[in-house]
Amino acid sequence: MNKLICGLSSLGISLSSVQLEQFETYYRELVDYNSRVNLTAITGYEDIQLKHFLDSASLALAGIKGDEKLLDVGSGAGFPGLPLKIIFPGMKLGLLEATQKKARFLSEITAKLGLTGVEIISQRAEDAAQNPLYRQKYTLVTSRAVADMATLAELTLPFCAVGGRVVAPKKGDIEEEMDRAASAIKKMGGRVSEIIKVDLPGLQDGRKLVVLEKISNTLSQYPRRAGMPAKNPLI
Ligand SMILES: C[S@@+](CC[C@H](N)C(=O)[O-])C[C@H]1O[C@@H](n2cnc3c(N)ncnc32)[C@H](O)[C@@H]1O
């Protein structure tokens, strides 16, 4: 795990032997499960350390303290939620994933890693966000590679408590994407707080973190029914 260790040290994070072993187990189980069920195209030992584990950990640049209640929307094989939980074990974590076979992997890997305080929610974000158990209940919401920002605002901000934040990793030039998303972010009760450049050993390719702040309650009509936020983004 040298690539991960090196990148994390730039973030001021060092891992205990238990955490290191958890990352090794996560790597092995991911590659094994992936040979039967397609979870990720990234399978090399170094690539997984950088593009999955360190990329997930880079969200710490947004000032994660470790006492957050975190929901990861469209978590797939657990990114970025699970690496953050390994690094910050005190966090409460929800992993929201609509695809059943991916949600099954999330349940299995969570048990194998011996993590507690993790809930797997196998639903679409549009449906789960109307459930009072989840609506506006999280202080931190993450989502990587799920949708463009206008759609993502509608899929994430409704889960966020007022005063909480959404952190979304993005890559490349996002100016136009952010312009298109301005109205959706406002309608969900959010505002853009900051955009943080990610520059870590092995991840120097224009990655950034979009940070949204939740400043007022989301109106009950949002998110719209399943599929609408992607099909017809709010403008
Ligand atoms: C490209 S994958 C990214 C997975 C992971 N976040 C990552 O970065 O590796 C997108 C994931 O989001 C899930 N997803 C897409 N739309 C969703 C929705 N509306 N509600 C819940 N999950 C959704 C998909 O099932 C898929 O697993």
GROMACS .gro file of C-alpha atoms and ligand atoms in nm:
model
  262
    1MET     CA    1   0.000   0.000   0.000
    2ASN     CA    2   0.299   0.233  -0.055
    3LYS     CA    3   0.119   0.458  -0.306
    4LEU     CA    4  -0.169   0.506  -0.067
    5ILE     CA    5   0.056   0.562   0.233
    6CYS     CA    6   0.259   0.822   0.041
    7GLY     CA    7  -0.051   1.009  -0.080
    8LEU     CA    8  -0.212   1.002   0.262
    9SER     CA    9   0.099   1.147   0.425
   10SER     CA   10   0.051   1.456   0.202
   11LEU     CA   11  -0.293   1.483   0.359
   12GLY     CA   12  -0.140   1.454   0.707
   13ILE     CA   13  -0.300   1.113   0.753
   14SER     CA   14  -0.113   0.807   0.879
   15LEU     CA   15  -0.272   0.465   0.905
   16SER     CA   16  -0.259   0.219   1.193
   17SER     CA   17  -0.174  -0.143   1.116
   18VAL     CA   18  -0.545  -0.227   1.150
   19GLN     CA   19  -0.643   0.037   0.893
   20LEU     CA   20  -0.367  -0.078   0.657
   21GLU     CA   21  -0.492  -0.435   0.682
   22GLN     CA   22  -0.847  -0.312   0.612
   23PHE     CA   23  -0.729  -0.148   0.289
   24GLU     CA   24  -0.547  -0.470   0.188
   25THR     CA   25  -0.862  -0.673   0.255
   26TYR     CA   26  -1.076  -0.420   0.065
   27TYR     CA   27  -0.838  -0.450  -0.234
   28ARG     CA   28  -0.842  -0.832  -0.232
   29GLU     CA   29  -1.219  -0.863  -0.190
   30LEU     CA   30  -1.291  -0.599  -0.455
   31VAL     CA   31  -1.076  -0.775  -0.715
   32ASP     CA   32  -1.218  -1.115  -0.622
   33TYR     CA   33  -1.584  -1.004  -0.637
   34ASN     CA   34  -1.510  -0.810  -0.956
   35SER     CA   35  -1.410  -1.133  -1.132
   36ARG     CA   36  -1.772  -1.251  -1.090
   37VAL     CA   37  -1.973  -0.926  -1.082
   38ASN     CA   38  -1.864  -0.615  -1.269
   39LEU     CA   39  -1.795  -0.343  -1.012
   40THR     CA   40  -1.501  -0.149  -1.151
   41ALA     CA   41  -1.275  -0.123  -1.455
   42ILE     CA   42  -0.984  -0.031  -1.228
   43THR     CA   43  -0.824  -0.351  -1.100
   44GLY     CA   44  -0.445  -0.305  -1.072
   45TYR     CA   45  -0.294  -0.292  -0.722
   46GLU     CA   46  -0.140   0.055  -0.772
   47ASP     CA   47  -0.437   0.191  -0.965
   48ILE     CA   48  -0.681   0.090  -0.692
   49GLN     CA   49  -0.461   0.253  -0.430
   50LEU     CA   50  -0.453   0.581  -0.623
   51LYS     CA   51  -0.776   0.605  -0.823
   52HIS     CA   52  -1.009   0.449  -0.568
   53PHE     CA   53  -0.855   0.467  -0.220
   54LEU     CA   54  -0.649   0.789  -0.233
   55ASP     CA   55  -0.902   0.965  -0.458
   56SER     CA   56  -1.169   0.885  -0.197
   57ALA     CA   57  -0.941   0.999   0.085
   58SER     CA   58  -0.876   1.329  -0.097
   59LEU     CA   59  -1.218   1.444   0.026
   60ALA     CA   60  -1.041   1.502   0.358
   61LEU     CA   61  -0.913   1.822   0.193
   62ALA     CA   62  -1.263   1.960   0.245
   63GLY     CA   63  -1.196   1.950   0.620
   64ILE     CA   64  -1.358   1.628   0.735
   65LYS     CA   65  -1.337   1.606   1.114
   66GLY     CA   66  -1.443   1.244   1.163
   67ASP     CA   67  -1.761   1.303   1.364
   68GLU     CA   68  -1.985   1.356   1.061
   69LYS     CA   69  -2.294   1.160   0.967
   70LEU     CA   70  -2.204   1.078   0.608
   71LEU     CA   71  -2.418   0.953   0.320
   72ASP     CA   72  -2.245   0.839   0.001
   73VAL     CA   73  -2.493   0.859  -0.289
   74GLY     CA   74  -2.443   0.609  -0.576
   75SER     CA   75  -2.162   0.443  -0.386
   76GLY     CA   76  -2.099   0.159  -0.635
   77ALA     CA   77  -1.822  -0.053  -0.482
   78GLY     CA   78  -1.799   0.191  -0.187
   79PHE     CA   79  -1.629   0.503  -0.321
   80PRO     CA   80  -1.566   0.744  -0.166
   81GLY     CA   81  -1.765   0.640   0.144
   82LEU     CA   82  -1.586   0.325   0.259
   83PRO     CA   83  -1.223   0.450   0.244
   84LEU     CA   84  -1.337   0.758   0.439
   85LYS     CA   85  -1.496   0.531   0.702
   86ILE     CA   86  -1.175   0.327   0.731
   87ILE     CA   87  -0.976   0.648   0.782
   88PHE     CA   88  -1.235   0.812   1.010
   89PRO     CA   89  -1.388   0.514   1.197
   90GLY     CA   90  -1.595   0.739   1.426
   91MET     CA   91  -1.819   0.855   1.143
   92LYS     CA   92  -2.167   0.714   1.091
   93LEU     CA   93  -2.195   0.607   0.730
   94GLY     CA   94  -2.482   0.540   0.490
   95LEU     CA   95  -2.400   0.382   0.154
   96LEU     CA   96  -2.680   0.442  -0.094
   97GLU     CA   97  -2.669   0.224  -0.404
   98ALA     CA   98  -2.961   0.146  -0.637
   99THR     CA   99  -2.808  -0.165  -0.801
  100GLN     CA  100  -2.877  -0.474  -0.585
  101LYS     CA  101  -2.563  -0.669  -0.676
  102LYS     CA  102  -2.343  -0.372  -0.582
  103ALA     CA  103  -2.537  -0.322  -0.259
  104ARG     CA  104  -2.473  -0.691  -0.179
  105PHE     CA  105  -2.100  -0.637  -0.221
  106LEU     CA  106  -2.123  -0.335   0.010
  107SER     CA  107  -2.288  -0.548   0.281
  108GLU     CA  108  -2.029  -0.824   0.244
  109ILE     CA  109  -1.725  -0.597   0.244
  110THR     CA  110  -1.851  -0.393   0.539
  111ALA     CA  111  -1.882  -0.715   0.743
  112LYS     CA  112  -1.541  -0.845   0.627
  113LEU     CA  113  -1.376  -0.516   0.726
  114GLY     CA  114  -1.538  -0.538   1.070
  115LEU     CA  115  -1.688  -0.189   1.035
  116THR     CA  116  -1.972  -0.079   1.260
  117GLY     CA  117  -2.205   0.217   1.218
  118VAL     CA  118  -2.257   0.149   0.847
  119GLU     CA  119  -2.603   0.127   0.684
  120ILE     CA  120  -2.647  -0.001   0.329
  121ILE     CA  121  -2.949   0.155   0.158
  122SER     CA  122  -3.037  -0.026  -0.162
  123GLN     CA  123  -3.270   0.229  -0.320
  124ARG     CA  124  -3.269   0.507  -0.572
  125ALA     CA  125  -3.170   0.843  -0.428
  126GLU     CA  126  -3.496   0.998  -0.552
  127ASP     CA  127  -3.698   0.751  -0.339
  128ALA     CA  128  -3.474   0.740  -0.031
  129ALA     CA  129  -3.466   1.122  -0.011
  130GLN     CA  130  -3.845   1.127   0.043
  131ASN     CA  131  -3.810   0.889   0.341
  132PRO     CA  132  -3.808   1.085   0.671
  133LEU     CA  133  -3.538   0.845   0.800
  134TYR     CA  134  -3.293   0.987   0.548
  135ARG     CA  135  -3.428   1.325   0.439
  136GLN     CA  136  -3.213   1.615   0.565
  137LYS     CA  137  -3.050   1.382   0.819
  138TYR     CA  138  -2.683   1.395   0.713
  139THR     CA  139  -2.413   1.650   0.795
  140LEU     CA  140  -2.201   1.537   0.499
  141VAL     CA  141  -2.312   1.392   0.164
  142THR     CA  142  -2.065   1.266  -0.095
  143SER     CA  143  -2.114   1.142  -0.449
  144ARG     CA  144  -1.850   1.048  -0.707
  145ALA     CA  145  -1.904   0.979  -1.078
  146VAL     CA  146  -2.282   0.959  -1.051
  147ALA     CA  147  -2.414   1.257  -1.252
  148ASP     CA  148  -2.336   1.607  -1.366
  149MET     CA  149  -2.370   1.879  -1.107
  150ALA     CA  150  -2.728   1.991  -1.189
  151THR     CA  151  -2.859   1.635  -1.149
  152LEU     CA  152  -2.626   1.568  -0.858
  153ALA     CA  153  -2.757   1.870  -0.664
  154GLU     CA  154  -3.108   1.720  -0.677
  155LEU     CA  155  -2.982   1.372  -0.580
  156THR     CA  156  -2.768   1.489  -0.286
  157LEU     CA  157  -2.880   1.817  -0.125
  158PRO     CA  158  -3.221   1.680  -0.009
  159PHE     CA  159  -3.030   1.439   0.222
  160CYS     CA  160  -2.827   1.719   0.375
  161ALA     CA  161  -2.928   1.886   0.702
  162VAL     CA  162  -2.923   2.267   0.701
  163GLY     CA  163  -2.567   2.363   0.792
  164GLY     CA  164  -2.432   2.041   0.636
  165ARG     CA  165  -2.231   2.001   0.317
  166VAL     CA  166  -2.215   1.808  -0.007
  167VAL     CA  167  -1.866   1.723  -0.134
  168ALA     CA  168  -1.846   1.601  -0.494
  169PRO     CA  169  -1.517   1.506  -0.662
  170LYS     CA  170  -1.493   1.630  -1.022
  171LYS     CA  171  -1.225   1.635  -1.291
  172GLY     CA  172  -1.119   1.884  -1.557
  173ASP     CA  173  -1.286   2.208  -1.655
  174ILE     CA  174  -1.616   2.231  -1.467
  175GLU     CA  175  -1.700   2.598  -1.518
  176GLU     CA  176  -1.985   2.533  -1.764
  177GLU     CA  177  -2.113   2.240  -1.561
  178MET     CA  178  -2.125   2.463  -1.251
  179ASP     CA  179  -2.303   2.741  -1.444
  180ARG     CA  180  -2.567   2.494  -1.563
  181ALA     CA  181  -2.612   2.369  -1.206
  182ALA     CA  182  -2.660   2.710  -1.041
  183SER     CA  183  -3.039   2.702  -1.052
  184ALA     CA  184  -3.070   2.340  -0.929
  185ILE     CA  185  -2.834   2.408  -0.637
  186LYS     CA  186  -3.041   2.712  -0.534
  187LYS     CA  187  -3.374   2.528  -0.570
  188MET     CA  188  -3.247   2.251  -0.338
  189GLY     CA  189  -3.157   2.508  -0.069
  190GLY     CA  190  -2.784   2.500  -0.136
  191ARG     CA  191  -2.506   2.732  -0.243
  192VAL     CA  192  -2.155   2.676  -0.372
  193SER     CA  193  -1.917   2.709  -0.080
  194GLU     CA  194  -1.581   2.640  -0.247
  195ILE     CA  195  -1.400   2.447  -0.517
  196ILE     CA  196  -1.082   2.284  -0.387
  197LYS     CA  197  -0.795   2.172  -0.612
  198VAL     CA  198  -0.663   1.821  -0.545
  199ASP     CA  199  -0.289   1.793  -0.592
  200LEU     CA  200  -0.153   1.474  -0.434
  201PRO     CA  201   0.130   1.238  -0.530
  202GLY     CA  202  -0.015   1.020  -0.808
  203LEU     CA  203  -0.326   1.238  -0.847
  204GLN     CA  204  -0.212   1.544  -1.037
  205ASP     CA  205  -0.458   1.543  -1.322
  206GLY     CA  206  -0.697   1.829  -1.262
  207ARG     CA  207  -0.908   1.673  -0.988
  208LYS     CA  208  -1.114   1.904  -0.769
  209LEU     CA  209  -1.374   1.893  -0.497
  210VAL     CA  210  -1.697   2.088  -0.534
  211VAL     CA  211  -1.827   2.180  -0.189
  212LEU     CA  212  -2.192   2.284  -0.152
  213GLU     CA  213  -2.339   2.420   0.166
  214LYS     CA  214  -2.700   2.357   0.267
  215ILE     CA  215  -2.846   2.691   0.371
  216SER     CA  216  -3.222   2.625   0.375
  217ASN     CA  217  -3.466   2.334   0.376
  218THR     CA  218  -3.535   2.155   0.049
  219LEU     CA  219  -3.897   2.196  -0.067
  220SER     CA  220  -4.098   1.872  -0.039
  221GLN     CA  221  -4.145   1.837  -0.417
  222TYR     CA  222  -3.771   1.768  -0.452
  223PRO     CA  223  -3.617   1.541  -0.557
  224ARG     CA  224  -3.866   1.468  -0.835
  225ARG     CA  225  -3.965   1.112  -0.918
  226ALA     CA  226  -3.701   0.853  -1.010
  227GLY     CA  227  -3.524   0.930  -1.335
  228MET     CA  228  -3.640   1.292  -1.366
  229PRO     CA  229  -3.328   1.462  -1.220
  230ALA     CA  230  -3.110   1.295  -1.486
  231LYS     CA  231  -3.358   1.311  -1.772
  232ASN     CA  232  -3.466   1.667  -1.719
  233PRO     CA  233  -3.216   1.857  -1.499
  234LEU     CA  234  -3.353   2.168  -1.329
  235ILE     CA  235  -3.249   2.490  -1.501
  236LIG     C1  236  -2.020   0.522  -1.221
  236LIG     S1  237  -2.077   0.449  -1.075
  236LIG     C2  238  -1.977   0.528  -0.954
  236LIG     C3  239  -1.967   0.445  -0.830
  236LIG     C4  240  -1.878   0.505  -0.720
  236LIG     N1  241  -1.937   0.627  -0.666
  236LIG     C5  242  -1.740   0.532  -0.771
  236LIG     O1  243  -1.703   0.650  -0.784
  236LIG     O2  244  -1.668   0.436  -0.798
  236LIG     C6  245  -2.235   0.527  -1.047
  236LIG     C7  246  -2.318   0.452  -0.943
  236LIG     O3  247  -2.429   0.531  -0.904
  236LIG     C8  248  -2.542   0.448  -0.894
  236LIG     N2  249  -2.658   0.536  -0.917
  236LIG     C9  250  -2.682   0.610  -1.029
  236LIG     N3  251  -2.796   0.681  -1.015
  236LIG    C10  252  -2.843   0.652  -0.890
  236LIG    C11  253  -2.960   0.693  -0.819
  236LIG     N4  254  -3.047   0.778  -0.872
  236LIG     N5  255  -2.978   0.645  -0.694
  236LIG    C12  256  -2.888   0.557  -0.640
  236LIG     N6  257  -2.778   0.513  -0.704
  236LIG    C13  258  -2.756   0.560  -0.828
  236LIG    C14  259  -2.524   0.341  -1.000
  236LIG     O4  260  -2.596   0.224  -0.971
  236LIG    C15  261  -2.373   0.320  -0.996
  236LIG     O5  262  -2.338   0.217  -0.908
   0.00000   0.00000   0.00000
